[in-house]
Amino acid sequence: MSSTDYQGLLQKAVRAGDIEETVDIIQKVLQEGINPVAIVDEGLIPAIRTMGDLFEQGEVFLPHLMRAAEALKKGMALVSPLIEETTADQGVANTVIMGTVEGDIHDIGKSIVALLLSASGFNVVDLGASVPVNKFIGAVEDRTGDSIIVGMSALLTTTMSQQKLVIQKLTEKGLREKVKVMVGGACVSREWAAEIGADGYGLNAQEAVRLALEFA
Ligand code: B12
């Protein structure tokens, strides 16, 4: 397979939820020396975004979306260890507490952000998906030191307000000044980040890393 045409084939396999084909293509292109971050950016992410558009238009239904997400996750499992190894360690030792907010099970973007942060040298505490406000707070309280970043992902308009609640709770507990807060996810915007008093917004994983390095 030529390195120039794998993207289309990989996207098609993920969209179809074809795990075997997804794994097969990724294994082949990795052997050919394709950069694992490019596989995520040019193959896996566009495929799931297209499925989102088709879902919105009523062209595909939830089971299709779930199968595609499953194929994407199997693909991620192949490239993640390589990304951890190959991305340059930028020598930072700060902690990033990451999670998708309560009520929201979308964890693909959050996990990609966590992966790139950890590959950039951050100590990432991944709390998972549907994380209650108090779990974010507890994770901050469990850590001392002055360089903690809280990263919150939200993909649903019904759950983005949880990001605001976490910030409010950090303030109530006297912890707000000790941490930097960054937010992201498909329904979140720079304006929303400013409105809720977050320190930053990241459109994608690369921006998340840039932000975290600024905070460090
Ligand atoms: C895959 C998917 C699913 C999968 C999730 C699998 C999983 N384990 O994550 C499944 C099928 C389970 C699912 C379920 C649902 N989904 Co859904 N889903 C999607 C879809 C297609 C893609 C999301 C995704 O993974 N994108 C790829 C990743 C890489 O992108 P990302 O998450 O945006 O993350 C990037 C950036 O945003 C940023 N980022 C993310 N987090 C953070 C955090 C920080 C701190 C920073 C700085 C940056 C950052 O960096 C990431 C990497 O570049 C979206 C469509 C879309 N356009 O987003 C719908 C979408 C989010 N889902 C939607 C809906 C409605 C649902 C359901 C409610 C459907 C239902 N009727 O049950 C349920 C929700 C259940 C729940 N309670 O959470 C709607 C939300 C509409 C809205 N505005 O509220 C969307 C937009 C689809 C649509 N167009 O209608 N979904």
PDB file of C-alpha atoms and ligand atoms in Angstrom:
ATOM      1  CA  MET A   1       0.000   0.000   0.000  1.00  0.00           C
ATOM      2  CA  SER A   2       1.435   3.362  -0.895  1.00  0.00           C
ATOM      3  CA  SER A   3       1.801   5.865   1.901  1.00  0.00           C
ATOM      4  CA  THR A   4      -0.241   8.372  -0.087  1.00  0.00           C
ATOM      5  CA  ASP A   5      -3.430   6.353  -0.409  1.00  0.00           C
ATOM      6  CA  TYR A   6      -3.774   4.594   2.928  1.00  0.00           C
ATOM      7  CA  GLN A   7      -5.815   7.402   4.481  1.00  0.00           C
ATOM      8  CA  GLY A   8      -8.898   6.783   2.325  1.00  0.00           C
ATOM      9  CA  LEU A   9      -8.773   3.034   2.890  1.00  0.00           C
ATOM     10  CA  LEU A  10      -8.265   3.413   6.620  1.00  0.00           C
ATOM     11  CA  GLN A  11     -11.092   5.922   6.929  1.00  0.00           C
ATOM     12  CA  LYS A  12     -13.378   3.586   4.992  1.00  0.00           C
ATOM     13  CA  ALA A  13     -12.494   0.636   7.262  1.00  0.00           C
ATOM     14  CA  VAL A  14     -13.151   2.665  10.425  1.00  0.00           C
ATOM     15  CA  ARG A  15     -16.418   4.061   9.062  1.00  0.00           C
ATOM     16  CA  ALA A  16     -17.550   0.522   8.268  1.00  0.00           C
ATOM     17  CA  GLY A  17     -16.592  -0.549  11.792  1.00  0.00           C
ATOM     18  CA  ASP A  18     -14.370  -3.212  10.226  1.00  0.00           C
ATOM     19  CA  ILE A  19     -11.914  -3.964  13.026  1.00  0.00           C
ATOM     20  CA  GLU A  20      -9.935  -6.587  11.112  1.00  0.00           C
ATOM     21  CA  GLU A  21      -9.378  -4.313   8.118  1.00  0.00           C
ATOM     22  CA  THR A  22      -8.563  -1.314  10.369  1.00  0.00           C
ATOM     23  CA  VAL A  23      -5.937  -3.294  12.264  1.00  0.00           C
ATOM     24  CA  ASP A  24      -4.556  -4.791   9.055  1.00  0.00           C
ATOM     25  CA  ILE A  25      -4.109  -1.428   7.322  1.00  0.00           C
ATOM     26  CA  ILE A  26      -2.495   0.159  10.375  1.00  0.00           C
ATOM     27  CA  GLN A  27      -0.069  -2.718  10.802  1.00  0.00           C
ATOM     28  CA  LYS A  28       0.918  -2.470   7.134  1.00  0.00           C
ATOM     29  CA  VAL A  29       1.475   1.285   7.087  1.00  0.00           C
ATOM     30  CA  LEU A  30       3.395   1.197  10.367  1.00  0.00           C
ATOM     31  CA  GLN A  31       5.731  -1.318   8.757  1.00  0.00           C
ATOM     32  CA  GLU A  32       6.107   1.089   5.853  1.00  0.00           C
ATOM     33  CA  GLY A  33       7.249   3.725   8.304  1.00  0.00           C
ATOM     34  CA  ILE A  34       4.208   6.029   8.404  1.00  0.00           C
ATOM     35  CA  ASN A  35       4.243   8.308  11.461  1.00  0.00           C
ATOM     36  CA  PRO A  36       1.708   7.039  14.051  1.00  0.00           C
ATOM     37  CA  VAL A  37       0.507  10.595  14.814  1.00  0.00           C
ATOM     38  CA  ALA A  38      -0.330  11.007  11.103  1.00  0.00           C
ATOM     39  CA  ILE A  39      -2.347   7.781  11.239  1.00  0.00           C
ATOM     40  CA  VAL A  40      -4.439   9.315  14.036  1.00  0.00           C
ATOM     41  CA  ASP A  41      -4.758  12.773  12.439  1.00  0.00           C
ATOM     42  CA  GLU A  42      -5.273  11.719   8.809  1.00  0.00           C
ATOM     43  CA  GLY A  43      -7.030   8.385   9.218  1.00  0.00           C
ATOM     44  CA  LEU A  44      -8.766   7.772  12.514  1.00  0.00           C
ATOM     45  CA  ILE A  45     -10.025  11.249  13.475  1.00  0.00           C
ATOM     46  CA  PRO A  46     -11.444  12.236  10.043  1.00  0.00           C
ATOM     47  CA  ALA A  47     -13.232   8.866   9.851  1.00  0.00           C
ATOM     48  CA  ILE A  48     -15.081   9.307  13.138  1.00  0.00           C
ATOM     49  CA  ARG A  49     -15.847  12.975  12.332  1.00  0.00           C
ATOM     50  CA  THR A  50     -17.432  11.916   9.031  1.00  0.00           C
ATOM     51  CA  MET A  51     -19.514   9.367  10.920  1.00  0.00           C
ATOM     52  CA  GLY A  52     -20.637  12.170  13.236  1.00  0.00           C
ATOM     53  CA  ASP A  53     -21.777  14.237  10.252  1.00  0.00           C
ATOM     54  CA  LEU A  54     -23.616  11.259   8.745  1.00  0.00           C
ATOM     55  CA  PHE A  55     -25.222  10.551  12.123  1.00  0.00           C
ATOM     56  CA  GLU A  56     -26.406  14.148  12.358  1.00  0.00           C
ATOM     57  CA  GLN A  57     -27.880  13.918   8.840  1.00  0.00           C
ATOM     58  CA  GLY A  58     -29.695  10.695   9.767  1.00  0.00           C
ATOM     59  CA  GLU A  59     -27.638   8.714   7.248  1.00  0.00           C
ATOM     60  CA  VAL A  60     -26.211   6.346   9.876  1.00  0.00           C
ATOM     61  CA  PHE A  61     -27.516   5.282  13.277  1.00  0.00           C
ATOM     62  CA  LEU A  62     -26.102   4.796  16.751  1.00  0.00           C
ATOM     63  CA  PRO A  63     -25.029   1.130  16.262  1.00  0.00           C
ATOM     64  CA  HIS A  64     -22.950   2.181  13.204  1.00  0.00           C
ATOM     65  CA  LEU A  65     -21.365   4.977  15.220  1.00  0.00           C
ATOM     66  CA  MET A  66     -20.585   2.545  18.026  1.00  0.00           C
ATOM     67  CA  ARG A  67     -18.981   0.048  15.668  1.00  0.00           C
ATOM     68  CA  ALA A  68     -16.884   2.769  14.066  1.00  0.00           C
ATOM     69  CA  ALA A  69     -15.784   4.009  17.514  1.00  0.00           C
ATOM     70  CA  GLU A  70     -14.824   0.438  18.424  1.00  0.00           C
ATOM     71  CA  ALA A  71     -12.703   0.064  15.275  1.00  0.00           C
ATOM     72  CA  LEU A  72     -11.070   3.426  16.002  1.00  0.00           C
ATOM     73  CA  LYS A  73     -10.214   2.319  19.533  1.00  0.00           C
ATOM     74  CA  LYS A  74      -8.593  -0.896  18.288  1.00  0.00           C
ATOM     75  CA  GLY A  75      -6.546   1.228  15.902  1.00  0.00           C
ATOM     76  CA  MET A  76      -5.577   3.597  18.706  1.00  0.00           C
ATOM     77  CA  ALA A  77      -4.393   0.639  20.772  1.00  0.00           C
ATOM     78  CA  LEU A  78      -1.864  -0.152  18.025  1.00  0.00           C
ATOM     79  CA  VAL A  79      -0.482   3.354  17.592  1.00  0.00           C
ATOM     80  CA  SER A  80      -0.636   4.621  21.202  1.00  0.00           C
ATOM     81  CA  PRO A  81       2.457   2.790  22.511  1.00  0.00           C
ATOM     82  CA  LEU A  82       4.445   3.997  19.497  1.00  0.00           C
ATOM     83  CA  ILE A  83       3.348   7.604  20.018  1.00  0.00           C
ATOM     84  CA  GLU A  84       4.357   7.387  23.691  1.00  0.00           C
ATOM     85  CA  GLU A  85       7.811   6.164  22.615  1.00  0.00           C
ATOM     86  CA  THR A  86       8.510   8.371  19.634  1.00  0.00           C
ATOM     87  CA  THR A  87       7.241  11.818  20.573  1.00  0.00           C
ATOM     88  CA  ALA A  88      10.010  13.992  21.964  1.00  0.00           C
ATOM     89  CA  ASP A  89      10.021  14.293  25.717  1.00  0.00           C
ATOM     90  CA  GLN A  90      10.017  18.018  26.352  1.00  0.00           C
ATOM     91  CA  GLY A  91      11.277  17.576  29.883  1.00  0.00           C
ATOM     92  CA  VAL A  92       8.222  18.756  31.797  1.00  0.00           C
ATOM     93  CA  ALA A  93       7.125  17.037  34.963  1.00  0.00           C
ATOM     94  CA  ASN A  94       3.832  18.750  35.656  1.00  0.00           C
ATOM     95  CA  THR A  95       0.681  16.849  36.400  1.00  0.00           C
ATOM     96  CA  VAL A  96      -2.363  17.049  34.165  1.00  0.00           C
ATOM     97  CA  ILE A  97      -5.608  15.705  35.597  1.00  0.00           C
ATOM     98  CA  MET A  98      -7.747  14.766  32.584  1.00  0.00           C
ATOM     99  CA  GLY A  99     -11.302  13.550  32.290  1.00  0.00           C
ATOM    100  CA  THR A 100     -14.542  13.748  30.356  1.00  0.00           C
ATOM    101  CA  VAL A 101     -17.206  15.411  32.489  1.00  0.00           C
ATOM    102  CA  GLU A 102     -20.077  13.657  34.226  1.00  0.00           C
ATOM    103  CA  GLY A 103     -22.885  12.325  32.036  1.00  0.00           C
ATOM    104  CA  ASP A 104     -20.658  12.199  28.970  1.00  0.00           C
ATOM    105  CA  ILE A 105     -19.146   8.919  27.809  1.00  0.00           C
ATOM    106  CA  HIS A 106     -17.214  10.312  24.818  1.00  0.00           C
ATOM    107  CA  ASP A 107     -13.623   9.457  25.614  1.00  0.00           C
ATOM    108  CA  ILE A 108     -11.811   9.220  22.273  1.00  0.00           C
ATOM    109  CA  GLY A 109     -10.694  12.870  22.089  1.00  0.00           C
ATOM    110  CA  LYS A 110      -9.882  12.996  25.798  1.00  0.00           C
ATOM    111  CA  SER A 111      -7.699   9.900  25.419  1.00  0.00           C
ATOM    112  CA  ILE A 112      -5.856  11.336  22.396  1.00  0.00           C
ATOM    113  CA  VAL A 113      -5.182  14.544  24.350  1.00  0.00           C
ATOM    114  CA  ALA A 114      -3.982  12.493  27.348  1.00  0.00           C
ATOM    115  CA  LEU A 115      -1.737  10.412  25.099  1.00  0.00           C
ATOM    116  CA  LEU A 116      -0.031  13.385  23.442  1.00  0.00           C
ATOM    117  CA  LEU A 117       0.401  15.142  26.794  1.00  0.00           C
ATOM    118  CA  SER A 118       2.012  12.100  28.304  1.00  0.00           C
ATOM    119  CA  ALA A 119       4.229  11.704  25.217  1.00  0.00           C
ATOM    120  CA  SER A 120       5.310  15.317  25.773  1.00  0.00           C
ATOM    121  CA  GLY A 121       6.512  14.500  29.274  1.00  0.00           C
ATOM    122  CA  PHE A 122       3.494  15.426  31.393  1.00  0.00           C
ATOM    123  CA  ASN A 123       2.441  13.190  34.224  1.00  0.00           C
ATOM    124  CA  VAL A 124      -1.153  12.490  33.166  1.00  0.00           C
ATOM    125  CA  VAL A 125      -3.773  11.293  35.609  1.00  0.00           C
ATOM    126  CA  ASP A 126      -6.588  10.067  33.389  1.00  0.00           C
ATOM    127  CA  LEU A 127      -9.809   9.934  35.386  1.00  0.00           C
ATOM    128  CA  GLY A 128     -11.725   8.425  32.460  1.00  0.00           C
ATOM    129  CA  ALA A 129     -15.172   9.388  31.200  1.00  0.00           C
ATOM    130  CA  SER A 130     -18.300  10.604  32.995  1.00  0.00           C
ATOM    131  CA  VAL A 131     -16.222  11.973  35.847  1.00  0.00           C
ATOM    132  CA  PRO A 132     -18.242  13.602  38.675  1.00  0.00           C
ATOM    133  CA  VAL A 133     -17.273  17.102  39.827  1.00  0.00           C
ATOM    134  CA  ASN A 134     -16.047  15.791  43.187  1.00  0.00           C
ATOM    135  CA  LYS A 135     -13.710  13.304  41.550  1.00  0.00           C
ATOM    136  CA  PHE A 136     -11.914  16.152  39.728  1.00  0.00           C
ATOM    137  CA  ILE A 137     -11.719  18.061  43.023  1.00  0.00           C
ATOM    138  CA  GLY A 138     -10.479  15.006  44.939  1.00  0.00           C
ATOM    139  CA  ALA A 139      -7.760  14.402  42.355  1.00  0.00           C
ATOM    140  CA  VAL A 140      -6.542  18.003  42.780  1.00  0.00           C
ATOM    141  CA  GLU A 141      -6.668  17.713  46.581  1.00  0.00           C
ATOM    142  CA  ASP A 142      -4.661  14.478  46.428  1.00  0.00           C
ATOM    143  CA  ARG A 143      -1.778  16.316  44.831  1.00  0.00           C
ATOM    144  CA  THR A 144       0.359  19.002  46.333  1.00  0.00           C
ATOM    145  CA  GLY A 145       2.761  21.183  44.399  1.00  0.00           C
ATOM    146  CA  ASP A 146       2.069  24.248  42.359  1.00  0.00           C
ATOM    147  CA  SER A 147       1.936  22.937  38.836  1.00  0.00           C
ATOM    148  CA  ILE A 148      -1.320  21.112  38.364  1.00  0.00           C
ATOM    149  CA  ILE A 149      -3.386  21.419  35.207  1.00  0.00           C
ATOM    150  CA  VAL A 150      -6.991  20.241  35.047  1.00  0.00           C
ATOM    151  CA  GLY A 151      -8.158  19.267  31.552  1.00  0.00           C
ATOM    152  CA  MET A 152     -11.849  18.688  30.945  1.00  0.00           C
ATOM    153  CA  SER A 153     -13.476  17.305  27.834  1.00  0.00           C
ATOM    154  CA  ALA A 154     -17.195  17.659  26.979  1.00  0.00           C
ATOM    155  CA  LEU A 155     -18.933  16.675  23.747  1.00  0.00           C
ATOM    156  CA  LEU A 156     -22.559  17.182  24.625  1.00  0.00           C
ATOM    157  CA  THR A 157     -24.317  20.512  24.971  1.00  0.00           C
ATOM    158  CA  THR A 158     -26.087  18.926  27.935  1.00  0.00           C
ATOM    159  CA  THR A 159     -22.813  18.181  29.771  1.00  0.00           C
ATOM    160  CA  MET A 160     -20.611  21.194  29.037  1.00  0.00           C
ATOM    161  CA  SER A 161     -22.049  23.003  32.099  1.00  0.00           C
ATOM    162  CA  GLN A 162     -20.210  20.415  34.227  1.00  0.00           C
ATOM    163  CA  GLN A 163     -16.966  22.159  33.274  1.00  0.00           C
ATOM    164  CA  LYS A 164     -18.332  25.327  34.837  1.00  0.00           C
ATOM    165  CA  LEU A 165     -19.358  23.427  37.992  1.00  0.00           C
ATOM    166  CA  VAL A 166     -15.843  22.021  38.425  1.00  0.00           C
ATOM    167  CA  ILE A 167     -14.359  25.524  38.181  1.00  0.00           C
ATOM    168  CA  GLN A 168     -16.936  26.856  40.673  1.00  0.00           C
ATOM    169  CA  LYS A 169     -16.143  24.035  43.090  1.00  0.00           C
ATOM    170  CA  LEU A 170     -12.386  24.632  42.757  1.00  0.00           C
ATOM    171  CA  THR A 171     -13.036  28.273  43.700  1.00  0.00           C
ATOM    172  CA  GLU A 172     -15.283  27.325  46.645  1.00  0.00           C
ATOM    173  CA  LYS A 173     -12.604  24.987  47.975  1.00  0.00           C
ATOM    174  CA  GLY A 174      -9.859  27.635  47.662  1.00  0.00           C
ATOM    175  CA  LEU A 175      -8.065  25.559  45.022  1.00  0.00           C
ATOM    176  CA  ARG A 176      -8.653  27.703  41.923  1.00  0.00           C
ATOM    177  CA  GLU A 177      -5.417  29.696  42.223  1.00  0.00           C
ATOM    178  CA  LYS A 178      -3.369  26.510  42.528  1.00  0.00           C
ATOM    179  CA  VAL A 179      -4.386  25.020  39.204  1.00  0.00           C
ATOM    180  CA  LYS A 180      -4.665  25.940  35.549  1.00  0.00           C
ATOM    181  CA  VAL A 181      -7.840  24.798  33.846  1.00  0.00           C
ATOM    182  CA  MET A 182      -8.142  23.945  30.153  1.00  0.00           C
ATOM    183  CA  VAL A 183     -11.264  22.794  28.379  1.00  0.00           C
ATOM    184  CA  GLY A 184     -12.050  21.189  25.048  1.00  0.00           C
ATOM    185  CA  GLY A 185     -14.379  18.880  23.155  1.00  0.00           C
ATOM    186  CA  ALA A 186     -16.594  19.216  20.098  1.00  0.00           C
ATOM    187  CA  CYS A 187     -19.286  21.427  21.685  1.00  0.00           C
ATOM    188  CA  VAL A 188     -16.847  23.699  23.525  1.00  0.00           C
ATOM    189  CA  SER A 189     -15.473  26.984  22.201  1.00  0.00           C
ATOM    190  CA  ARG A 190     -12.971  29.642  23.152  1.00  0.00           C
ATOM    191  CA  GLU A 191     -15.923  31.896  24.101  1.00  0.00           C
ATOM    192  CA  TRP A 192     -17.338  29.242  26.416  1.00  0.00           C
ATOM    193  CA  ALA A 193     -13.917  28.788  28.032  1.00  0.00           C
ATOM    194  CA  ALA A 194     -13.743  32.537  28.705  1.00  0.00           C
ATOM    195  CA  GLU A 195     -17.330  32.639  29.979  1.00  0.00           C
ATOM    196  CA  ILE A 196     -16.728  29.942  32.603  1.00  0.00           C
ATOM    197  CA  GLY A 197     -13.354  31.345  33.661  1.00  0.00           C
ATOM    198  CA  ALA A 198     -11.126  28.580  32.270  1.00  0.00           C
ATOM    199  CA  ASP A 199      -7.491  29.488  31.609  1.00  0.00           C
ATOM    200  CA  GLY A 200      -7.518  28.086  28.109  1.00  0.00           C
ATOM    201  CA  TYR A 201      -9.293  26.250  25.310  1.00  0.00           C
ATOM    202  CA  GLY A 202      -7.776  23.742  22.911  1.00  0.00           C
ATOM    203  CA  LEU A 203      -9.299  22.917  19.531  1.00  0.00           C
ATOM    204  CA  ASN A 204      -7.306  19.701  19.223  1.00  0.00           C
ATOM    205  CA  ALA A 205      -4.657  17.607  20.957  1.00  0.00           C
ATOM    206  CA  GLN A 206      -1.784  19.634  19.506  1.00  0.00           C
ATOM    207  CA  GLU A 207      -3.310  22.843  20.925  1.00  0.00           C
ATOM    208  CA  ALA A 208      -3.842  21.084  24.254  1.00  0.00           C
ATOM    209  CA  VAL A 209      -0.133  20.268  24.435  1.00  0.00           C
ATOM    210  CA  ARG A 210       0.821  23.822  23.449  1.00  0.00           C
ATOM    211  CA  LEU A 211      -1.457  25.218  26.154  1.00  0.00           C
ATOM    212  CA  ALA A 212      -0.135  22.851  28.800  1.00  0.00           C
ATOM    213  CA  LEU A 213       3.443  23.784  27.927  1.00  0.00           C
ATOM    214  CA  GLU A 214       2.504  27.461  28.288  1.00  0.00           C
ATOM    215  CA  PHE A 215       1.044  26.738  31.738  1.00  0.00           C
ATOM    216  CA  ALA A 216       4.037  24.621  32.803  1.00  0.00           C
TER     217      ALA A 216
HETATM  218  C1  B12 B   1     -17.866   8.642  18.413  1.00  0.00           C
HETATM  219  C2  B12 B   1     -19.119   9.322  18.913  1.00  0.00           C
HETATM  220  C3  B12 B   1     -19.896   8.624  19.831  1.00  0.00           C
HETATM  221  C4  B12 B   1     -19.490   7.267  20.421  1.00  0.00           C
HETATM  222  C5  B12 B   1     -18.530   7.567  21.591  1.00  0.00           C
HETATM  223  C6  B12 B   1     -17.497   6.463  21.773  1.00  0.00           C
HETATM  224  C7  B12 B   1     -16.450   6.883  22.780  1.00  0.00           C
HETATM  225  N1  B12 B   1     -16.047   5.917  23.549  1.00  0.00           N
HETATM  226  O1  B12 B   1     -16.005   8.008  22.865  1.00  0.00           O
HETATM  227  C8  B12 B   1     -20.867   6.730  20.888  1.00  0.00           C
HETATM  228  C9  B12 B   1     -21.478   5.977  19.728  1.00  0.00           C
HETATM  229  C10 B12 B   1     -20.860   5.829  22.110  1.00  0.00           C
HETATM  230  C11 B12 B   1     -21.644   8.031  21.082  1.00  0.00           C
HETATM  231  C12 B12 B   1     -22.735   8.157  21.921  1.00  0.00           C
HETATM  232  C13 B12 B   1     -23.513   9.302  21.975  1.00  0.00           C
HETATM  233  N2  B12 B   1     -23.397  10.408  21.217  1.00  0.00           N
HETATM  234 CO1  B12 B   1     -21.903  10.774  20.193  1.00  0.00          CO
HETATM  235  N3  B12 B   1     -20.561  11.244  18.856  1.00  0.00           N
HETATM  236  C14 B12 B   1     -19.488  10.626  18.461  1.00  0.00           C
HETATM  237  C15 B12 B   1     -18.818  11.481  17.357  1.00  0.00           C
HETATM  238  C16 B12 B   1     -19.221  10.889  15.995  1.00  0.00           C
HETATM  239  C17 B12 B   1     -17.319  11.580  17.369  1.00  0.00           C
HETATM  240  C18 B12 B   1     -16.679  12.022  18.694  1.00  0.00           C
HETATM  241  C19 B12 B   1     -15.206  11.767  18.599  1.00  0.00           C
HETATM  242  O2  B12 B   1     -14.695  10.795  19.149  1.00  0.00           O
HETATM  243  N4  B12 B   1     -14.506  12.593  17.784  1.00  0.00           N
HETATM  244  C20 B12 B   1     -13.069  12.417  17.505  1.00  0.00           C
HETATM  245  C21 B12 B   1     -12.252  13.092  18.584  1.00  0.00           C
HETATM  246  C22 B12 B   1     -10.755  12.917  18.287  1.00  0.00           C
HETATM  247  O3  B12 B   1     -12.575  14.466  18.567  1.00  0.00           O
HETATM  248  P1  B12 B   1     -13.005  15.282  19.882  1.00  0.00           P
HETATM  249  O4  B12 B   1     -13.672  14.401  20.851  1.00  0.00           O
HETATM  250  O5  B12 B   1     -13.673  16.511  19.453  1.00  0.00           O
HETATM  251  O6  B12 B   1     -11.587  15.631  20.550  1.00  0.00           O
HETATM  252  C23 B12 B   1     -10.627  16.501  19.968  1.00  0.00           C
HETATM  253  C24 B12 B   1     -10.837  17.976  20.328  1.00  0.00           C
HETATM  254  O7  B12 B   1     -12.170  18.318  20.611  1.00  0.00           O
HETATM  255  C25 B12 B   1      -9.893  18.238  21.461  1.00  0.00           C
HETATM  256  N5  B12 B   1     -10.313  17.936  22.829  1.00  0.00           N
HETATM  257  C26 B12 B   1     -11.160  16.999  23.300  1.00  0.00           C
HETATM  258  N6  B12 B   1     -11.204  16.992  24.616  1.00  0.00           N
HETATM  259  C27 B12 B   1     -10.370  17.952  25.046  1.00  0.00           C
HETATM  260  C28 B12 B   1     -10.045  18.359  26.323  1.00  0.00           C
HETATM  261  C29 B12 B   1      -9.149  19.411  26.491  1.00  0.00           C
HETATM  262  C30 B12 B   1      -8.789  19.846  27.855  1.00  0.00           C
HETATM  263  C31 B12 B   1      -8.581  20.059  25.347  1.00  0.00           C
HETATM  264  C32 B12 B   1      -7.667  21.195  25.517  1.00  0.00           C
HETATM  265  C33 B12 B   1      -8.909  19.619  24.058  1.00  0.00           C
HETATM  266  C34 B12 B   1      -9.787  18.579  23.919  1.00  0.00           C
HETATM  267  O8  B12 B   1      -8.795  17.391  21.132  1.00  0.00           O
HETATM  268  C35 B12 B   1      -9.299  16.145  20.617  1.00  0.00           C
HETATM  269  C36 B12 B   1      -8.275  15.546  19.700  1.00  0.00           C
HETATM  270  O9  B12 B   1      -8.026  16.360  18.571  1.00  0.00           O
HETATM  271  C37 B12 B   1     -19.462  12.885  17.615  1.00  0.00           C
HETATM  272  C38 B12 B   1     -19.507  13.831  16.410  1.00  0.00           C
HETATM  273  C39 B12 B   1     -18.560  14.991  16.531  1.00  0.00           C
HETATM  274  N7  B12 B   1     -18.608  15.849  15.544  1.00  0.00           N
HETATM  275  O10 B12 B   1     -17.844  15.164  17.500  1.00  0.00           O
HETATM  276  C40 B12 B   1     -20.825  12.475  18.152  1.00  0.00           C
HETATM  277  C41 B12 B   1     -21.595  13.453  19.051  1.00  0.00           C
HETATM  278  C42 B12 B   1     -20.659  14.149  20.028  1.00  0.00           C
HETATM  279  N8  B12 B   1     -22.491  12.545  19.778  1.00  0.00           N
HETATM  280  C43 B12 B   1     -23.666  13.058  19.970  1.00  0.00           C
HETATM  281  C44 B12 B   1     -24.725  12.424  20.671  1.00  0.00           C
HETATM  282  C45 B12 B   1     -26.048  13.147  20.693  1.00  0.00           C
HETATM  283  C46 B12 B   1     -24.532  11.188  21.323  1.00  0.00           C
HETATM  284  C47 B12 B   1     -25.560  10.438  22.153  1.00  0.00           C
HETATM  285  C48 B12 B   1     -26.388  11.295  23.122  1.00  0.00           C
HETATM  286  C49 B12 B   1     -26.461   9.661  21.186  1.00  0.00           C
HETATM  287  C50 B12 B   1     -27.642   8.971  21.754  1.00  0.00           C
HETATM  288  N9  B12 B   1     -28.780   9.334  21.217  1.00  0.00           N
HETATM  289  O11 B12 B   1     -27.530   8.174  22.655  1.00  0.00           O
HETATM  290  C51 B12 B   1     -24.664   9.423  22.919  1.00  0.00           C
HETATM  291  C52 B12 B   1     -24.112  10.064  24.224  1.00  0.00           C
HETATM  292  C53 B12 B   1     -24.077   9.193  25.375  1.00  0.00           C
HETATM  293  C54 B12 B   1     -23.447   9.917  26.555  1.00  0.00           C
HETATM  294  N10 B12 B   1     -24.175  10.051  27.618  1.00  0.00           N
HETATM  295  O12 B12 B   1     -22.328  10.403  26.492  1.00  0.00           O
HETATM  296  C55 B12 B   1     -23.795  14.459  19.367  1.00  0.00           C
HETATM  297  C56 B12 B   1     -23.744  15.563  20.410  1.00  0.00           C
HETATM  298  C57 B12 B   1     -24.708  16.695  20.076  1.00  0.00           C
HETATM  299  C58 B12 B   1     -24.629  17.773  21.090  1.00  0.00           C
HETATM  300  N11 B12 B   1     -24.290  18.957  20.619  1.00  0.00           N
HETATM  301  O13 B12 B   1     -24.864  17.617  22.245  1.00  0.00           O
HETATM  302  C59 B12 B   1     -22.601  14.453  18.345  1.00  0.00           C
HETATM  303  C60 B12 B   1     -21.998  15.841  18.070  1.00  0.00           C
HETATM  304  C61 B12 B   1     -23.145  13.825  17.022  1.00  0.00           C
HETATM  305  C62 B12 B   1     -24.170  14.687  16.325  1.00  0.00           C
HETATM  306  N12 B12 B   1     -23.742  15.472  15.369  1.00  0.00           N
HETATM  307  O14 B12 B   1     -25.322  14.655  16.640  1.00  0.00           O
HETATM  308  N13 B12 B   1     -21.094   9.036  20.333  1.00  0.00           N
END
